[in-house]
XYZ file of C-alpha atoms in Angstrom:
456
model
C -0.263 0.133 0.325
C 1.189 3.638 -1.103
C 2.436 5.806 1.735
C -0.737 8.271 0.195
C -2.912 5.463 1.028
C -2.075 4.675 4.066
C -2.395 8.546 5.292
C -5.702 8.675 4.104
C -6.951 5.406 5.807
C -5.787 6.780 9.111
C -6.839 10.418 8.418
C -10.680 8.824 7.780
C -10.060 6.753 11.318
C -8.265 9.788 12.843
C -11.468 11.759 12.393
C -13.573 9.381 13.898
C -11.168 9.010 16.962
C -11.420 12.573 17.409
C -14.981 12.998 16.591
C -15.661 10.536 19.848
C -13.360 12.167 21.702
C -14.931 16.102 20.973
C -18.122 14.114 21.617
C -17.176 12.863 24.621
C -16.157 16.546 26.173
C -19.317 18.341 24.725
C -22.146 16.084 24.724
C -21.609 15.053 28.047
C -21.429 18.293 29.931
C -25.145 18.832 29.344
C -26.164 16.131 31.312
C -23.811 16.559 33.790
C -25.172 19.904 34.212
C -28.994 18.537 33.850
C -28.485 15.367 35.765
C -26.135 16.624 38.673
C -25.818 20.312 38.652
C -22.628 22.478 38.161
C -21.666 21.882 42.293
C -21.274 17.888 41.867
C -20.226 18.163 38.414
C -17.517 20.398 39.084
C -16.257 17.860 42.375
C -16.646 14.769 40.045
C -13.763 16.861 37.966
C -11.655 17.567 40.978
C -11.827 14.051 42.000
C -10.811 12.583 38.915
C -7.230 14.529 39.361
C -6.042 11.488 41.551
C -7.050 8.850 38.368
C -5.167 11.228 36.103
C -1.846 11.366 37.385
C -1.628 8.147 36.846
C -1.438 8.159 33.542
C 2.313 8.542 34.292
C 3.005 5.542 36.373
C 4.073 3.170 34.323
C 6.909 5.817 33.355
C 6.074 6.151 30.214
C 7.126 2.743 29.219
C 4.772 2.108 26.966
C 5.239 4.984 24.969
C 8.984 3.928 24.942
C 8.593 0.164 24.056
C 5.983 0.904 21.275
C 7.841 3.454 19.443
C 10.895 1.463 19.639
C 9.693 -1.471 18.407
C 8.220 0.237 15.390
C 11.554 1.830 14.301
C 13.670 -1.750 14.668
C 10.880 -2.980 12.451
C 10.917 -0.736 9.669
C 14.618 -1.483 10.085
C 14.004 -4.683 9.506
C 15.364 -6.106 13.024
C 12.939 -8.745 13.737
C 14.848 -10.437 16.286
C 15.182 -7.146 17.995
C 11.636 -6.476 17.873
C 10.709 -10.023 19.176
C 12.874 -9.053 21.774
C 11.513 -6.033 23.037
C 7.990 -7.357 22.955
C 8.424 -9.489 25.102
C 10.468 -7.552 27.848
C 8.188 -4.941 27.085
C 4.651 -6.961 27.800
C 6.345 -8.655 30.927
C 7.205 -5.293 32.366
C 3.950 -3.465 31.785
C 1.933 -6.562 33.246
C 4.407 -5.800 36.429
C 3.776 -2.152 36.534
C 0.059 -2.501 36.297
C 0.215 -4.923 39.312
C 2.373 -2.625 41.275
C -0.039 0.732 40.701
C -2.878 -1.193 41.568
C -2.124 -2.645 44.903
C -0.218 0.998 45.435
C -3.610 2.699 44.442
C -5.532 0.776 46.651
C -3.053 1.640 49.958
C -2.957 5.210 48.565
C -6.720 5.625 48.965
C -6.663 3.871 52.192
C -3.918 6.470 53.778
C -6.437 9.478 52.329
C -9.222 8.119 53.580
C -7.715 7.836 56.877
C -6.531 11.378 57.105
C -9.954 12.192 56.512
C -8.760 13.852 52.691
C -12.113 13.243 51.264
C -15.068 14.290 54.262
C -14.618 18.132 52.730
C -15.984 16.879 49.491
C -20.076 17.212 48.301
C -19.853 13.766 48.377
C -19.373 11.178 50.896
C -15.752 9.746 51.447
C -17.142 6.311 50.708
C -18.394 7.393 47.328
C -15.012 9.350 46.658
C -13.060 6.045 47.909
C -14.929 3.632 45.415
C -15.387 6.107 42.255
C -11.277 7.173 42.353
C -10.264 3.485 42.769
C -12.360 2.470 39.919
C -11.180 4.663 37.830
C -7.713 4.008 38.715
C -8.034 0.250 37.904
C -9.473 1.398 34.485
C -6.628 3.683 33.853
C -4.178 1.297 35.063
C -5.461 -1.674 32.864
C -5.008 0.780 29.382
C -1.298 0.677 29.715
C -1.149 -2.428 27.843
C -3.109 -0.403 25.028
C -0.122 1.867 24.626
C 2.152 -0.715 24.418
C 0.372 -2.680 21.821
C -0.292 -0.069 19.406
C 3.360 -0.578 18.402
C 2.388 -3.840 16.521
C -0.220 -1.808 14.681
C 1.732 0.758 13.935
C 4.954 -1.609 12.799
C 2.165 -3.382 10.540
C 1.585 -0.392 8.736
C -2.455 -0.832 10.125
C -2.588 2.233 12.531
C -5.783 2.849 10.966
C -7.413 -0.527 12.333
C -5.797 0.261 16.027
C -7.446 4.362 15.521
C -10.804 2.304 14.942
C -10.554 0.047 17.910
C -9.989 2.594 20.190
C -12.552 5.035 18.891
C -15.132 2.405 19.656
C -14.305 1.866 23.086
C -14.590 5.676 23.303
C -17.933 6.055 21.520
C -19.190 2.700 24.090
C -17.649 4.431 27.211
C -19.786 7.409 26.182
C -22.990 5.771 25.530
C -22.627 4.193 29.034
C -21.812 7.076 30.606
C -24.792 9.005 29.308
C -27.154 5.460 30.171
C -25.572 5.976 33.763
C -26.541 9.714 34.336
C -29.956 9.366 32.728
C -30.821 6.479 35.082
C -29.637 8.377 37.901
C -26.685 7.187 38.671
C -23.717 8.745 41.014
C -20.351 9.065 40.899
C -19.593 5.437 41.695
C -21.748 4.021 38.637
C -20.269 6.446 36.620
C -16.685 5.526 37.401
C -17.675 1.416 36.967
C -18.474 1.972 33.133
C -15.116 2.657 32.162
C -13.534 0.028 34.185
C -16.054 -2.431 32.421
C -15.518 -1.722 29.239
C -12.034 -1.206 29.299
C -11.913 -4.860 30.979
C -13.734 -5.975 27.833
C -11.748 -3.790 25.654
C -7.978 -4.657 26.043
C -8.070 -8.419 25.239
C -9.658 -7.755 22.362
C -7.108 -5.271 21.352
C -4.077 -7.156 21.889
C -5.112 -10.440 20.670
C -5.954 -8.715 17.136
C -2.474 -6.933 17.422
C -0.549 -10.053 17.805
C -2.832 -11.627 14.876
C -1.783 -8.601 12.369
C 2.006 -8.948 13.126
C 3.122 -12.485 14.072
C 6.493 -11.871 14.824
C 6.538 -14.151 17.663
C 5.379 -17.166 15.024
C 8.654 -15.999 13.437
C 11.149 -15.185 16.204
C 11.129 -16.206 19.567
C 11.531 -13.079 21.882
C 13.441 -13.209 25.147
C 13.564 -10.875 28.074
C 16.595 -8.597 27.226
C 17.581 -6.315 30.333
C 20.050 -4.077 27.759
C 16.236 -3.336 25.936
C 14.666 -2.914 29.884
C 17.199 -0.353 30.531
C 16.651 1.721 27.516
C 12.882 1.846 27.409
C 12.973 2.986 31.683
C 15.582 5.434 30.251
C 13.365 7.034 27.025
C 10.243 5.947 29.144
C 11.029 8.924 31.828
C 10.936 11.442 28.609
C 7.437 10.345 27.760
C 6.537 9.977 32.055
C 7.302 14.003 31.494
C 4.212 14.790 28.906
C 1.812 13.263 31.508
C 3.517 15.223 34.511
C 3.399 18.632 32.762
C -0.224 17.855 31.292
C -1.738 16.875 35.153
C 0.356 20.105 36.419
C -1.423 22.386 33.780
C -4.532 20.847 33.632
C -4.903 19.560 37.273
C -2.813 22.292 38.828
C -4.586 25.130 37.128
C -8.449 23.264 38.093
C -7.090 23.188 42.117
C -6.198 26.770 42.093
C -9.930 27.688 40.960
C -11.192 24.950 43.333
C -9.555 26.396 46.083
C -9.559 29.946 45.480
C -13.188 30.191 43.731
C -15.006 27.537 44.653
C -16.413 24.166 42.444
C -18.941 26.182 40.460
C -15.949 28.241 38.766
C -14.060 24.886 38.242
C -17.448 24.182 35.999
C -16.867 27.616 33.925
C -13.068 26.982 33.828
C -13.382 23.160 32.365
C -16.274 24.037 29.911
C -14.065 26.878 28.270
C -10.993 25.170 28.505
C -12.803 22.212 26.466
C -13.742 24.391 23.863
C -9.945 26.017 23.162
C -9.148 22.609 23.331
C -11.592 21.362 20.763
C -8.865 22.632 18.356
C -6.435 21.359 19.552
C -8.420 17.399 19.300
C -8.242 18.702 15.406
C -4.568 18.692 15.206
C -4.457 15.654 16.848
C -6.318 14.322 13.954
C -3.877 15.456 11.623
C -1.195 14.294 13.552
C -3.220 10.783 14.361
C -3.253 10.620 10.211
C 0.722 11.292 9.736
C 2.300 10.010 12.817
C 2.044 6.144 12.252
C 3.773 6.867 8.213
C 6.032 9.712 9.346
C 7.695 7.086 12.311
C 7.911 4.327 9.861
C 9.875 6.568 6.932
C 12.246 7.997 9.800
C 12.885 4.373 10.883
C 13.417 2.884 7.312
C 15.665 6.280 7.011
C 13.670 7.606 3.714
C 14.003 11.167 4.968
C 12.640 13.182 1.863
C 9.176 11.474 2.536
C 9.443 12.514 6.820
C 10.438 16.041 5.524
C 7.108 16.164 3.444
C 5.076 15.018 5.998
C 6.138 16.828 8.533
C 5.881 19.778 6.450
C 2.297 19.352 5.850
C 0.947 18.984 8.947
C 2.780 22.186 10.561
C 1.667 23.918 7.204
C -2.274 23.051 8.351
C -1.780 22.842 11.806
C -0.900 26.585 10.756
C -4.082 27.282 9.173
C -6.292 25.746 11.443
C -5.172 27.481 14.388
C -5.670 31.038 12.436
C -8.774 30.618 11.385
C -9.990 28.913 14.515
C -8.719 31.074 16.829
C -10.660 34.311 15.086
C -13.908 32.440 14.784
C -14.109 31.453 18.446
C -13.009 35.215 19.300
C -15.679 36.405 17.132
C -18.912 33.875 17.159
C -17.926 31.178 19.960
C -19.911 32.924 22.783
C -22.827 32.567 21.108
C -22.424 29.061 20.394
C -20.685 28.504 24.065
C -24.049 29.903 25.398
C -26.270 27.625 23.636
C -24.204 24.942 24.233
C -24.216 25.218 28.309
C -27.884 26.473 28.152
C -27.083 29.903 29.259
C -26.124 28.053 32.456
C -22.316 29.588 32.708
C -21.035 32.958 32.028
C -17.233 33.194 31.019
C -15.600 37.010 31.389
C -14.960 38.722 27.784
C -11.088 38.683 28.668
C -11.216 35.088 29.785
C -12.800 34.081 26.509
C -10.565 36.268 24.337
C -6.977 35.100 26.393
C -8.297 31.891 26.067
C -9.088 31.882 22.179
C -5.745 33.681 21.275
C -4.079 30.415 22.907
C -5.427 28.442 20.078
C -3.085 30.005 17.457
C -0.117 29.075 19.643
C -0.561 25.600 20.423
C -1.898 24.774 17.157
C 1.595 25.672 15.957
C 3.715 24.183 18.654
C 1.375 20.978 19.077
C 0.933 19.939 15.842
C 4.961 19.877 15.000
C 5.684 18.098 18.305
C 4.889 14.989 16.302
C 8.569 15.152 15.486
C 10.127 14.618 18.691
C 7.404 11.500 19.348
C 8.242 10.421 15.601
C 11.953 9.879 16.625
C 11.551 8.546 19.858
C 13.449 11.498 21.369
C 10.669 12.777 24.458
C 13.182 14.942 26.311
C 13.722 17.328 23.922
C 9.696 18.220 23.565
C 8.519 17.667 26.947
C 11.191 19.305 29.662
C 10.324 22.663 27.897
C 7.065 21.831 28.020
C 6.974 20.789 32.052
C 9.160 24.342 32.429
C 6.539 26.521 30.253
C 3.918 24.520 32.531
C 5.425 25.269 36.075
C 5.545 28.903 35.140
C 2.047 29.139 33.530
C 0.736 27.799 36.895
C 2.478 30.257 38.867
C 1.283 33.075 36.452
C -2.307 31.523 36.705
C -2.389 31.383 40.388
C -0.885 35.236 40.906
C -3.011 36.831 38.314
C -6.497 34.925 39.566
C -5.811 37.304 42.828
C -6.146 40.133 40.673
C -8.496 39.708 37.430
C -10.430 36.775 38.851
C -10.836 33.528 37.174
C -9.331 35.328 33.356
C -6.029 35.299 35.447
C -5.688 31.358 34.539
C -6.136 32.198 30.859
C -3.041 34.547 31.224
C -1.235 31.757 32.318
C -1.960 29.224 29.390
C -1.324 31.879 26.566
C 1.885 32.384 28.450
C 2.940 29.083 28.029
C 1.799 28.850 24.299
C 3.702 31.803 23.411
C 6.673 30.374 24.758
C 6.626 27.059 23.403
C 6.335 28.182 19.808
C 9.745 30.017 20.075
C 11.383 27.419 22.428
C 10.278 24.116 19.900
C 10.117 25.154 16.366
C 13.974 25.817 16.029
C 15.041 22.811 17.924
C 12.113 20.841 14.879
C 13.616 21.830 12.114
C 16.858 20.790 13.305
C 16.259 17.360 14.109
C 14.419 17.040 10.474
C 17.121 18.426 8.982
C 15.367 21.809 7.273
C 16.195 25.560 7.591
C 13.266 27.922 6.557
C 14.040 28.304 3.452
C 13.586 24.327 2.623
C 10.040 24.492 4.315
C 9.007 26.931 1.520
C 10.679 25.146 -1.382
C 8.611 22.007 -0.530
C 5.535 23.780 0.666
C 5.826 25.618 -2.825
C 6.746 22.181 -4.761
C 4.011 19.610 -3.054
C 1.536 21.848 -2.248
C 1.157 25.121 -3.673
C 2.048 23.613 -7.737
C -0.507 20.846 -6.802
C -3.098 23.431 -6.032
C -2.487 25.696 -8.892
C -2.831 22.724 -11.611
C -5.985 21.825 -10.199
C -7.459 25.268 -10.721
C -6.247 24.783 -13.758
C -7.633 21.692 -15.047
C -11.044 22.832 -13.350
C -10.941 25.783 -15.396
C -10.192 24.048 -18.533
C -13.225 21.778 -18.012
C -15.379 24.675 -17.546
């Protein structure tokens, strides 16, 4: 299958995946507000902070192993792939067991310290809801690892479709629970049940489409184990800075302003992140083949893919930011049934950050494709720390709009920090970028217009 056809297949699959993600954020909010109200919804967002932290409990091991496996297979090192697969699976399994045991102990300690007594739900409900979410998150570590099979087999679209179906079933299950009057424990139990059913199916299909184990018997390798943990720590930084940024700012709003403003902040952030999801659709469509071309040492193909990603991300960021600034408030009021009303300054700052984030987030695909997470996540972590400090400082002066100041500052900084590094890694200068855009995209568009004019 040609590179173009693979990207098209991945594109369709990614569209389905990101639509399911967007629907998850957009569709569930009205059901939360209708059945639970703003206060309980804000409390739900607050208690999910702890399970979200588990995103980095596998030490980035799954992502590191997955990317290493793809690069090895693309370079026709099947024996190394088999050893990496055997090593990765055993390590991920051990990590999951440890994390679940640790999670239970941590929750027991928090309950003993009466940490949950300040919530508007009972401490018992908070305990079980958080624990169920933690188990679901832990079992999901397998998905990160087995994703490498799909990318190595150049069937990433199948992985994306399966993941999308998992998300859709979770959304439908959550809506059903809310409509039937379920509480936080019932809602937390929903993704756990679906995850337990999904992960074994996903892993069996992965081994079926890439049955390297039938040709090469993989063995546990201490060398690969060390490499995975070393690289994995770099991937670990990504959920760390994401948790620090998103949950840290949420916590600040909750402590200073109360639970209802948490719902306001979360929903405005959701609107801004819709554009990030759109850019992620482009990433999801191109990342598997970008990484495979890099592993196969076909630099020109990789450069063309990168240029297309950066160009489209910049265009989407520009038009989306302007549209949301001028027309977004009307859609937001319609979406929340006028239950929430963000300040104009908060809205403008948040939607202005959309442009900058689209650029650095879209281009950041290069670091993951090269399996170099440190170069991406260290600047992000430092910027996130500055963002949280800035948000905390400004919220005291201008209220909830102060959080938007911190978010915008981070996105502006990362554009100037990351873009030069990305061009260096891809062995491109800005003139090369223009030449590729002109040669492969502008000229093709011009030819298309000429052909259309002749037909007319």
